[in-house]
JSON list of C-alpha atoms in Angstrom, two decimals:
[
{"chain": "A", "resi": 971, "resn": "MET", "atom": "CA", "xyz": [42.47, 8.51, -1.61]},
{"chain": "A", "resi": 972, "resn": "ILE", "atom": "CA", "xyz": [41.07, 5.84, -3.91]},
{"chain": "A", "resi": 973, "resn": "TYR", "atom": "CA", "xyz": [37.31, 5.27, -3.91]},
{"chain": "A", "resi": 974, "resn": "ASN", "atom": "CA", "xyz": [35.99, 1.91, -4.93]},
{"chain": "A", "resi": 975, "resn": "TRP", "atom": "CA", "xyz": [32.74, 3.12, -6.45]},
{"chain": "A", "resi": 976, "resn": "ASP", "atom": "CA", "xyz": [30.76, 1.80, -9.37]},
{"chain": "A", "resi": 977, "resn": "MET", "atom": "CA", "xyz": [27.99, 4.01, -10.72]},
{"chain": "A", "resi": 978, "resn": "ARG", "atom": "CA", "xyz": [26.30, 3.64, -14.07]},
{"chain": "A", "resi": 979, "resn": "PHE", "atom": "CA", "xyz": [25.92, 6.98, -15.81]},
{"chain": "A", "resi": 980, "resn": "GLN", "atom": "CA", "xyz": [23.07, 5.64, -17.91]},
{"chain": "A", "resi": 981, "resn": "HIS", "atom": "CA", "xyz": [19.98, 5.01, -15.78]},
{"chain": "A", "resi": 982, "resn": "PRO", "atom": "CA", "xyz": [21.69, 5.09, -12.33]},
{"chain": "A", "resi": 983, "resn": "LEU", "atom": "CA", "xyz": [18.32, 5.37, -10.60]},
{"chain": "A", "resi": 984, "resn": "ASP", "atom": "CA", "xyz": [17.57, 1.79, -11.65]},
{"chain": "A", "resi": 985, "resn": "ASP", "atom": "CA", "xyz": [20.28, 0.72, -9.22]},
{"chain": "A", "resi": 986, "resn": "ILE", "atom": "CA", "xyz": [19.72, 2.99, -6.24]},
{"chain": "A", "resi": 987, "resn": "PHE", "atom": "CA", "xyz": [15.92, 2.53, -6.29]},
{"chain": "A", "resi": 988, "resn": "ARG", "atom": "CA", "xyz": [15.99, -1.18, -7.13]},
{"chain": "A", "resi": 989, "resn": "THR", "atom": "CA", "xyz": [14.40, -2.25, -3.84]},
{"chain": "A", "resi": 990, "resn": "ALA", "atom": "CA", "xyz": [12.07, -0.62, -1.33]},
{"chain": "A", "resi": 991, "resn": "THR", "atom": "CA", "xyz": [14.72, -1.10, 1.36]},
{"chain": "A", "resi": 992, "resn": "ARG", "atom": "CA", "xyz": [17.22, 1.01, -0.59]},
{"chain": "A", "resi": 993, "resn": "VAL", "atom": "CA", "xyz": [14.62, 3.75, -0.99]},
{"chain": "A", "resi": 994, "resn": "LYS", "atom": "CA", "xyz": [13.81, 3.74, 2.74]},
{"chain": "A", "resi": 995, "resn": "ILE", "atom": "CA", "xyz": [17.48, 3.91, 3.70]},
{"chain": "A", "resi": 996, "resn": "LEU", "atom": "CA", "xyz": [18.15, 6.80, 1.33]},
{"chain": "A", "resi": 997, "resn": "ARG", "atom": "CA", "xyz": [15.06, 8.68, 2.50]},
{"chain": "A", "resi": 998, "resn": "LEU", "atom": "CA", "xyz": [16.21, 8.47, 6.12]},
{"chain": "A", "resi": 999, "resn": "LEU", "atom": "CA", "xyz": [19.80, 9.44, 5.35]},
{"chain": "A", "resi": 1000, "resn": "VAL", "atom": "CA", "xyz": [18.88, 12.33, 3.06]},
{"chain": "A", "resi": 1001, "resn": "ARG", "atom": "CA", "xyz": [16.55, 13.79, 5.68]},
{"chain": "A", "resi": 1002, "resn": "ASN", "atom": "CA", "xyz": [19.24, 13.31, 8.34]},
{"chain": "A", "resi": 1003, "resn": "SER", "atom": "CA", "xyz": [22.31, 14.01, 6.24]},
{"chain": "A", "resi": 1004, "resn": "GLU", "atom": "CA", "xyz": [24.45, 15.16, 9.18]},
{"chain": "A", "resi": 1005, "resn": "MET", "atom": "CA", "xyz": [23.82, 12.00, 11.21]},
{"chain": "A", "resi": 1006, "resn": "ILE", "atom": "CA", "xyz": [25.53, 8.61, 11.20]},
{"chain": "A", "resi": 1007, "resn": "PHE", "atom": "CA", "xyz": [23.81, 5.28, 11.79]},
{"chain": "A", "resi": 1008, "resn": "THR", "atom": "CA", "xyz": [24.77, 1.69, 12.40]},
{"chain": "A", "resi": 1009, "resn": "GLY", "atom": "CA", "xyz": [23.09, -0.95, 10.29]},
{"chain": "A", "resi": 1010, "resn": "ARG", "atom": "CA", "xyz": [20.93, -1.96, 13.25]},
{"chain": "A", "resi": 1011, "resn": "GLU", "atom": "CA", "xyz": [19.84, 1.62, 13.86]},
{"chain": "A", "resi": 1012, "resn": "LEU", "atom": "CA", "xyz": [18.84, 1.97, 10.24]},
{"chain": "A", "resi": 1013, "resn": "ALA", "atom": "CA", "xyz": [16.91, -1.30, 10.36]},
{"chain": "A", "resi": 1014, "resn": "ARG", "atom": "CA", "xyz": [15.06, -0.19, 13.48]},
{"chain": "A", "resi": 1015, "resn": "ASN", "atom": "CA", "xyz": [14.22, 3.24, 12.05]},
{"chain": "A", "resi": 1016, "resn": "ILE", "atom": "CA", "xyz": [12.83, 1.98, 8.75]},
{"chain": "A", "resi": 1017, "resn": "GLY", "atom": "CA", "xyz": [11.23, -1.22, 10.07]},
{"chain": "A", "resi": 1018, "resn": "VAL", "atom": "CA", "xyz": [13.17, -3.67, 7.89]},
{"chain": "A", "resi": 1019, "resn": "SER", "atom": "CA", "xyz": [15.18, -6.74, 8.91]},
{"chain": "A", "resi": 1020, "resn": "SER", "atom": "CA", "xyz": [18.90, -6.27, 9.53]},
{"chain": "A", "resi": 1021, "resn": "SER", "atom": "CA", "xyz": [19.80, -8.82, 6.86]},
{"chain": "A", "resi": 1022, "resn": "ASN", "atom": "CA", "xyz": [17.89, -6.91, 4.17]},
{"chain": "A", "resi": 1023, "resn": "VAL", "atom": "CA", "xyz": [19.34, -3.61, 5.35]},
{"chain": "A", "resi": 1024, "resn": "ASN", "atom": "CA", "xyz": [22.89, -4.96, 5.22]},
{"chain": "A", "resi": 1025, "resn": "LEU", "atom": "CA", "xyz": [22.40, -6.16, 1.63]},
{"chain": "A", "resi": 1026, "resn": "ALA", "atom": "CA", "xyz": [21.02, -2.77, 0.62]},
{"chain": "A", "resi": 1027, "resn": "LEU", "atom": "CA", "xyz": [23.81, -0.89, 2.40]},
{"chain": "A", "resi": 1028, "resn": "SER", "atom": "CA", "xyz": [26.47, -2.89, 0.58]},
{"chain": "A", "resi": 1029, "resn": "ALA", "atom": "CA", "xyz": [24.87, -2.12, -2.78]},
{"chain": "A", "resi": 1030, "resn": "LEU", "atom": "CA", "xyz": [24.43, 1.59, -2.04]},
{"chain": "A", "resi": 1031, "resn": "GLU", "atom": "CA", "xyz": [27.98, 1.92, -0.76]},
{"chain": "A", "resi": 1032, "resn": "GLU", "atom": "CA", "xyz": [29.27, 0.22, -3.89]},
{"chain": "A", "resi": 1033, "resn": "ILE", "atom": "CA", "xyz": [27.42, 2.80, -5.99]},
{"chain": "A", "resi": 1034, "resn": "GLY", "atom": "CA", "xyz": [28.99, 5.51, -3.87]},
{"chain": "A", "resi": 1035, "resn": "VAL", "atom": "CA", "xyz": [25.99, 7.30, -2.38]},
{"chain": "A", "resi": 1036, "resn": "LEU", "atom": "CA", "xyz": [26.93, 6.19, 1.14]},
{"chain": "A", "resi": 1037, "resn": "HIS", "atom": "CA", "xyz": [30.09, 6.34, 3.24]},
{"chain": "A", "resi": 1038, "resn": "SER", "atom": "CA", "xyz": [30.92, 3.83, 5.95]},
{"chain": "A", "resi": 1039, "resn": "VAL", "atom": "CA", "xyz": [33.43, 4.12, 8.78]},
{"chain": "A", "resi": 1040, "resn": "ALA", "atom": "CA", "xyz": [34.45, 1.32, 11.11]},
{"chain": "A", "resi": 1041, "resn": "LYS", "atom": "CA", "xyz": [34.02, 1.95, 14.81]},
{"chain": "A", "resi": 1042, "resn": "GLY", "atom": "CA", "xyz": [34.97, -1.04, 16.90]},
{"chain": "A", "resi": 1043, "resn": "ARG", "atom": "CA", "xyz": [33.06, -4.00, 15.51]},
{"chain": "A", "resi": 1044, "resn": "ALA", "atom": "CA", "xyz": [30.36, -1.84, 13.94]},
{"chain": "A", "resi": 1045, "resn": "LEU", "atom": "CA", "xyz": [30.15, 0.08, 10.67]},
{"chain": "A", "resi": 1046, "resn": "LEU", "atom": "CA", "xyz": [28.72, 3.59, 10.77]},
{"chain": "A", "resi": 1047, "resn": "TYR", "atom": "CA", "xyz": [26.93, 4.88, 7.67]},
{"chain": "A", "resi": 1048, "resn": "ARG", "atom": "CA", "xyz": [26.15, 8.35, 6.41]},
{"chain": "A", "resi": 1049, "resn": "LEU", "atom": "CA", "xyz": [25.10, 9.94, 3.15]},
{"chain": "A", "resi": 1050, "resn": "ASN", "atom": "CA", "xyz": [27.84, 10.91, 0.70]},
{"chain": "A", "resi": 1051, "resn": "THR", "atom": "CA", "xyz": [26.53, 14.43, 0.12]},
{"chain": "A", "resi": 1052, "resn": "ARG", "atom": "CA", "xyz": [29.20, 15.15, -2.51]},
{"chain": "A", "resi": 1053, "resn": "HIS", "atom": "CA", "xyz": [28.12, 12.32, -4.79]},
{"chain": "A", "resi": 1054, "resn": "ILE", "atom": "CA", "xyz": [26.49, 13.66, -7.95]},
{"chain": "A", "resi": 1055, "resn": "LEU", "atom": "CA", "xyz": [23.28, 11.68, -7.40]},
{"chain": "A", "resi": 1056, "resn": "CYS", "atom": "CA", "xyz": [22.89, 12.99, -3.85]},
{"chain": "A", "resi": 1057, "resn": "GLU", "atom": "CA", "xyz": [23.78, 16.53, -4.83]},
{"chain": "A", "resi": 1058, "resn": "ARG", "atom": "CA", "xyz": [21.59, 16.84, -7.92]},
{"chain": "A", "resi": 1059, "resn": "LEU", "atom": "CA", "xyz": [18.76, 14.38, -7.44]},
{"chain": "A", "resi": 1060, "resn": "LEU", "atom": "CA", "xyz": [18.23, 12.68, -4.10]},
{"chain": "A", "resi": 1061, "resn": "HIS", "atom": "CA", "xyz": [18.36, 15.76, -1.91]},
{"chain": "A", "resi": 1062, "resn": "ASP", "atom": "CA", "xyz": [15.58, 17.58, -3.79]},
{"chain": "A", "resi": 1063, "resn": "LEU", "atom": "CA", "xyz": [13.55, 14.42, -4.33]},
{"chain": "A", "resi": 1064, "resn": "PHE", "atom": "CA", "xyz": [13.30, 13.36, -0.69]},
{"chain": "A", "resi": 1065, "resn": "LYS", "atom": "CA", "xyz": [13.11, 16.88, 0.72]},
{"chain": "A", "resi": 1066, "resn": "LYS", "atom": "CA", "xyz": [10.11, 17.68, -1.47]},
{"chain": "A", "resi": 1067, "resn": "GLU", "atom": "CA", "xyz": [8.38, 14.32, -1.03]},
{"chain": "A", "resi": 1068, "resn": "PRO", "atom": "CA", "xyz": [6.51, 15.18, 2.21]},
{"chain": "A", "resi": 1069, "resn": "GLY", "atom": "CA", "xyz": [4.96, 18.26, 0.62]},
{"chain": "A", "resi": 1070, "resn": "ASN", "atom": "CA", "xyz": [3.23, 16.48, -2.26]},
{"chain": "A", "resi": 1071, "resn": "LEU", "atom": "CA", "xyz": [-0.25, 16.59, -0.73]},
{"chain": "A", "resi": 1072, "resn": "ASN", "atom": "CA", "xyz": [-0.02, 20.22, 0.31]},
{"chain": "A", "resi": 1073, "resn": "ASN", "atom": "CA", "xyz": [1.42, 21.22, -3.05]},
{"chain": "A", "resi": 1074, "resn": "VAL", "atom": "CA", "xyz": [-1.33, 19.62, -5.11]},
{"chain": "A", "resi": 1075, "resn": "LEU", "atom": "CA", "xyz": [-4.01, 21.17, -2.89]},
{"chain": "A", "resi": 1076, "resn": "ALA", "atom": "CA", "xyz": [-2.36, 24.58, -3.20]},
{"chain": "A", "resi": 1077, "resn": "GLU", "atom": "CA", "xyz": [-2.37, 24.23, -6.99]},
{"chain": "A", "resi": 1078, "resn": "LEU", "atom": "CA", "xyz": [-6.02, 23.19, -7.05]},
{"chain": "A", "resi": 1079, "resn": "PHE", "atom": "CA", "xyz": [-7.04, 26.01, -4.73]},
{"chain": "A", "resi": 1080, "resn": "LEU", "atom": "CA", "xyz": [-5.19, 28.83, -6.47]},
{"chain": "A", "resi": 1081, "resn": "ASN", "atom": "CA", "xyz": [-7.21, 31.19, -4.30]},
{"chain": "A", "resi": 1082, "resn": "TRP", "atom": "CA", "xyz": [-8.09, 29.44, -1.06]},
{"chain": "A", "resi": 1083, "resn": "PRO", "atom": "CA", "xyz": [-11.70, 30.10, -0.02]},
{"chain": "A", "resi": 1084, "resn": "ARG", "atom": "CA", "xyz": [-11.68, 32.67, 2.76]},
{"chain": "A", "resi": 1085, "resn": "GLU", "atom": "CA", "xyz": [-14.11, 30.62, 4.79]},
{"chain": "A", "resi": 1086, "resn": "ILE", "atom": "CA", "xyz": [-11.44, 27.94, 5.40]},
{"chain": "A", "resi": 1087, "resn": "ARG", "atom": "CA", "xyz": [-9.65, 28.44, 8.69]},
{"chain": "A", "resi": 1088, "resn": "SER", "atom": "CA", "xyz": [-7.63, 25.19, 8.74]},
{"chain": "A", "resi": 1089, "resn": "VAL", "atom": "CA", "xyz": [-7.10, 22.07, 6.63]},
{"chain": "A", "resi": 1090, "resn": "ILE", "atom": "CA", "xyz": [-6.12, 18.91, 8.52]},
{"chain": "A", "resi": 1091, "resn": "CYS", "atom": "CA", "xyz": [-5.19, 15.55, 7.06]},
{"chain": "A", "resi": 1092, "resn": "TYR", "atom": "CA", "xyz": [-6.10, 12.57, 9.25]},
{"chain": "A", "resi": 1093, "resn": "GLY", "atom": "CA", "xyz": [-6.55, 8.82, 8.92]},
{"chain": "A", "resi": 1094, "resn": "SER", "atom": "CA", "xyz": [-4.16, 6.41, 7.24]},
{"chain": "A", "resi": 1095, "resn": "VAL", "atom": "CA", "xyz": [-2.31, 9.08, 5.23]},
{"chain": "A", "resi": 1096, "resn": "ALA", "atom": "CA", "xyz": [-1.56, 11.15, 8.34]},
{"chain": "A", "resi": 1097, "resn": "ARG", "atom": "CA", "xyz": [-0.36, 8.02, 10.15]},
{"chain": "A", "resi": 1098, "resn": "GLY", "atom": "CA", "xyz": [1.83, 6.97, 7.24]},
{"chain": "A", "resi": 1099, "resn": "GLU", "atom": "CA", "xyz": [-0.13, 3.73, 6.86]},
{"chain": "A", "resi": 1100, "resn": "GLU", "atom": "CA", "xyz": [-1.91, 4.43, 3.59]},
{"chain": "A", "resi": 1101, "resn": "LYS", "atom": "CA", "xyz": [-2.07, 2.10, 0.63]},
{"chain": "A", "resi": 1102, "resn": "VAL", "atom": "CA", "xyz": [-1.76, 3.17, -2.99]},
{"chain": "A", "resi": 1103, "resn": "SER", "atom": "CA", "xyz": [-5.54, 3.24, -3.35]},
{"chain": "A", "resi": 1104, "resn": "SER", "atom": "CA", "xyz": [-6.31, 4.89, 0.02]},
{"chain": "A", "resi": 1105, "resn": "ASP", "atom": "CA", "xyz": [-8.61, 7.88, 0.16]},
{"chain": "A", "resi": 1106, "resn": "VAL", "atom": "CA", "xyz": [-7.16, 11.03, 1.69]},
{"chain": "A", "resi": 1107, "resn": "ASP", "atom": "CA", "xyz": [-9.22, 12.11, 4.70]},
{"chain": "A", "resi": 1108, "resn": "LEU", "atom": "CA", "xyz": [-9.27, 15.91, 4.94]},
{"chain": "A", "resi": 1109, "resn": "CYS", "atom": "CA", "xyz": [-10.94, 17.98, 7.61]},
{"chain": "A", "resi": 1110, "resn": "PHE", "atom": "CA", "xyz": [-11.83, 21.52, 6.51]},
{"chain": "A", "resi": 1111, "resn": "VAL", "atom": "CA", "xyz": [-12.49, 23.77, 9.49]},
{"chain": "A", "resi": 1112, "resn": "THR", "atom": "CA", "xyz": [-14.46, 26.89, 8.58]},
{"chain": "A", "resi": 1113, "resn": "HIS", "atom": "CA", "xyz": [-14.77, 30.19, 10.41]},
{"chain": "A", "resi": 1114, "resn": "ASN", "atom": "CA", "xyz": [-18.56, 30.00, 10.55]},
{"chain": "A", "resi": 1115, "resn": "SER", "atom": "CA", "xyz": [-21.18, 27.30, 10.11]},
{"chain": "A", "resi": 1116, "resn": "PHE", "atom": "CA", "xyz": [-23.01, 29.08, 7.27]},
{"chain": "A", "resi": 1117, "resn": "HIS", "atom": "CA", "xyz": [-19.93, 28.65, 5.06]},
{"chain": "A", "resi": 1118, "resn": "ARG", "atom": "CA", "xyz": [-20.29, 24.86, 5.06]},
{"chain": "A", "resi": 1119, "resn": "SER", "atom": "CA", "xyz": [-22.68, 24.36, 2.13]},
{"chain": "A", "resi": 1120, "resn": "ARG", "atom": "CA", "xyz": [-20.83, 26.79, -0.14]},
{"chain": "A", "resi": 1121, "resn": "LEU", "atom": "CA", "xyz": [-17.51, 25.14, 0.62]},
{"chain": "A", "resi": 1122, "resn": "LEU", "atom": "CA", "xyz": [-18.90, 21.66, -0.08]},
{"chain": "A", "resi": 1123, "resn": "THR", "atom": "CA", "xyz": [-19.94, 22.87, -3.54]},
{"chain": "A", "resi": 1124, "resn": "GLU", "atom": "CA", "xyz": [-16.43, 24.16, -4.23]},
{"chain": "A", "resi": 1125, "resn": "LEU", "atom": "CA", "xyz": [-14.89, 20.92, -3.00]},
{"chain": "A", "resi": 1126, "resn": "GLU", "atom": "CA", "xyz": [-16.96, 18.87, -5.42]},
{"chain": "A", "resi": 1127, "resn": "GLU", "atom": "CA", "xyz": [-15.34, 20.75, -8.29]},
{"chain": "A", "resi": 1128, "resn": "VAL", "atom": "CA", "xyz": [-11.86, 20.17, -6.87]},
{"chain": "A", "resi": 1129, "resn": "GLN", "atom": "CA", "xyz": [-12.25, 16.45, -6.17]},
{"chain": "A", "resi": 1130, "resn": "ALA", "atom": "CA", "xyz": [-12.26, 15.37, -9.83]},
{"chain": "A", "resi": 1131, "resn": "GLU", "atom": "CA", "xyz": [-9.07, 17.27, -10.60]},
{"chain": "A", "resi": 1132, "resn": "PHE", "atom": "CA", "xyz": [-7.44, 15.94, -7.43]},
{"chain": "A", "resi": 1133, "resn": "TYR", "atom": "CA", "xyz": [-8.12, 12.40, -8.67]},
{"chain": "A", "resi": 1134, "resn": "ARG", "atom": "CA", "xyz": [-6.66, 13.17, -12.09]},
{"chain": "A", "resi": 1135, "resn": "ARG", "atom": "CA", "xyz": [-3.53, 14.63, -10.52]},
{"chain": "A", "resi": 1136, "resn": "THR", "atom": "CA", "xyz": [-2.89, 11.96, -7.88]},
{"chain": "A", "resi": 1137, "resn": "GLY", "atom": "CA", "xyz": [-4.93, 8.84, -8.71]},
{"chain": "A", "resi": 1138, "resn": "ASN", "atom": "CA", "xyz": [-6.50, 9.11, -5.25]},
{"chain": "A", "resi": 1139, "resn": "ARG", "atom": "CA", "xyz": [-9.75, 10.54, -3.95]},
{"chain": "A", "resi": 1140, "resn": "PHE", "atom": "CA", "xyz": [-10.11, 12.78, -0.96]},
{"chain": "A", "resi": 1141, "resn": "SER", "atom": "CA", "xyz": [-12.93, 12.56, 1.54]},
{"chain": "A", "resi": 1142, "resn": "PRO", "atom": "CA", "xyz": [-13.83, 16.01, 2.88]},
{"chain": "A", "resi": 1143, "resn": "TYR", "atom": "CA", "xyz": [-15.20, 16.55, 6.36]},
{"chain": "A", "resi": 1144, "resn": "VAL", "atom": "CA", "xyz": [-16.36, 20.13, 6.78]},
{"chain": "A", "resi": 1145, "resn": "ILE", "atom": "CA", "xyz": [-17.03, 21.56, 10.23]},
{"chain": "A", "resi": 1146, "resn": "SER", "atom": "CA", "xyz": [-17.16, 25.03, 11.78]},
{"chain": "A", "resi": 1147, "resn": "THR", "atom": "CA", "xyz": [-14.63, 26.15, 14.38]},
{"chain": "A", "resi": 1148, "resn": "ARG", "atom": "CA", "xyz": [-17.36, 26.38, 16.99]},
{"chain": "A", "resi": 1149, "resn": "SER", "atom": "CA", "xyz": [-18.59, 22.85, 16.36]},
{"chain": "A", "resi": 1150, "resn": "PHE", "atom": "CA", "xyz": [-15.05, 21.47, 16.24]},
{"chain": "A", "resi": 1151, "resn": "ALA", "atom": "CA", "xyz": [-14.23, 22.93, 19.67]},
{"chain": "A", "resi": 1152, "resn": "ALA", "atom": "CA", "xyz": [-17.56, 21.86, 21.19]},
{"chain": "A", "resi": 1153, "resn": "ARG", "atom": "CA", "xyz": [-17.27, 18.28, 19.95]},
{"chain": "A", "resi": 1154, "resn": "TYR", "atom": "CA", "xyz": [-13.67, 18.13, 21.12]},
{"chain": "A", "resi": 1155, "resn": "ARG", "atom": "CA", "xyz": [-14.76, 19.08, 24.65]},
{"chain": "A", "resi": 1156, "resn": "ARG", "atom": "CA", "xyz": [-17.45, 16.39, 24.50]},
{"chain": "A", "resi": 1157, "resn": "ALA", "atom": "CA", "xyz": [-14.78, 13.86, 23.49]},
{"chain": "A", "resi": 1158, "resn": "HIS", "atom": "CA", "xyz": [-16.40, 13.17, 20.12]},
{"chain": "A", "resi": 1159, "resn": "PRO", "atom": "CA", "xyz": [-14.42, 10.15, 18.75]},
{"chain": "A", "resi": 1160, "resn": "LEU", "atom": "CA", "xyz": [-13.79, 11.55, 15.26]},
{"chain": "A", "resi": 1161, "resn": "ILE", "atom": "CA", "xyz": [-12.79, 15.02, 16.44]},
{"chain": "A", "resi": 1162, "resn": "ARG", "atom": "CA", "xyz": [-10.46, 13.56, 19.08]},
{"chain": "A", "resi": 1163, "resn": "LYS", "atom": "CA", "xyz": [-8.95, 11.34, 16.38]},
{"chain": "A", "resi": 1164, "resn": "ILE", "atom": "CA", "xyz": [-8.38, 14.33, 14.11]},
{"chain": "A", "resi": 1165, "resn": "ALA", "atom": "CA", "xyz": [-6.85, 16.31, 16.97]},
{"chain": "A", "resi": 1166, "resn": "SER", "atom": "CA", "xyz": [-4.52, 13.51, 18.07]},
{"chain": "A", "resi": 1167, "resn": "GLU", "atom": "CA", "xyz": [-3.23, 12.22, 14.73]},
{"chain": "A", "resi": 1168, "resn": "GLY", "atom": "CA", "xyz": [-4.02, 15.12, 12.42]},
{"chain": "A", "resi": 1169, "resn": "LEU", "atom": "CA", "xyz": [-1.40, 16.60, 10.13]},
{"chain": "A", "resi": 1170, "resn": "LEU", "atom": "CA", "xyz": [-1.95, 20.33, 9.70]},
{"chain": "A", "resi": 1171, "resn": "LEU", "atom": "CA", "xyz": [-1.70, 21.27, 6.03]},
{"chain": "A", "resi": 1172, "resn": "ARG", "atom": "CA", "xyz": [-2.84, 24.84, 6.19]},
{"chain": "A", "resi": 1173, "resn": "GLY", "atom": "CA", "xyz": [-4.15, 27.46, 8.59]},
{"chain": "A", "resi": 1174, "resn": "ASP", "atom": "CA", "xyz": [-4.31, 27.74, 12.36]},
{"chain": "A", "resi": 1175, "resn": "PRO", "atom": "CA", "xyz": [-2.81, 25.03, 14.59]},
{"chain": "A", "resi": 1176, "resn": "ILE", "atom": "CA", "xyz": [-5.14, 22.35, 15.93]},
{"chain": "A", "resi": 1177, "resn": "GLY", "atom": "CA", "xyz": [-4.54, 23.60, 19.48]},
{"chain": "A", "resi": 1178, "resn": "ASP", "atom": "CA", "xyz": [-6.03, 26.98, 18.57]},
{"chain": "A", "resi": 1179, "resn": "LEU", "atom": "CA", "xyz": [-9.14, 25.32, 17.17]},
{"chain": "A", "resi": 1180, "resn": "VAL", "atom": "CA", "xyz": [-10.08, 23.60, 20.43]},
{"chain": "A", "resi": 1181, "resn": "LYS", "atom": "CA", "xyz": [-9.68, 26.58, 22.77]}
]
């Protein structure tokens, strides 16, 4: 079989990451490497116009990181998992990407304070709507209310290093388990927001906190 691929060995990432659409396509395909998609399905999943997706697909297939197979009048696309860029770079890159926030927090809290029961990310970051300069909203749920002031002091020390490591600031909201559950039952807007959109980073599930 003859493959009509063209990959530059010097700086190949310049080509595959040239546009945001190419990055979004690769992210979806790497995280769903066993699935196949039509161009329209890809466009719908990543929220980009079909015309832009088709241009990006042609470029990525030419490089060789994608396969396409004709089915009727449609082309079906999947990741070429045997391509050197997919095998050595893209797989690890996109698989590790979602854990960036948790990883940096784990590094900053080498020994997590025992008073923390759960850490929940909420707001624009949790919804995937953040901007480059967005603050990271973090809810720290403690076992007891008397831990709150001590934890706030520790968080002040962590915030500066978090900014140096990420270029973003985090906004801590510290609350005891008892208060979290009570405010949830009273339909407190912020607590309900955290419960509905929150992304658990560490500790007990949100459902256990509101029992």
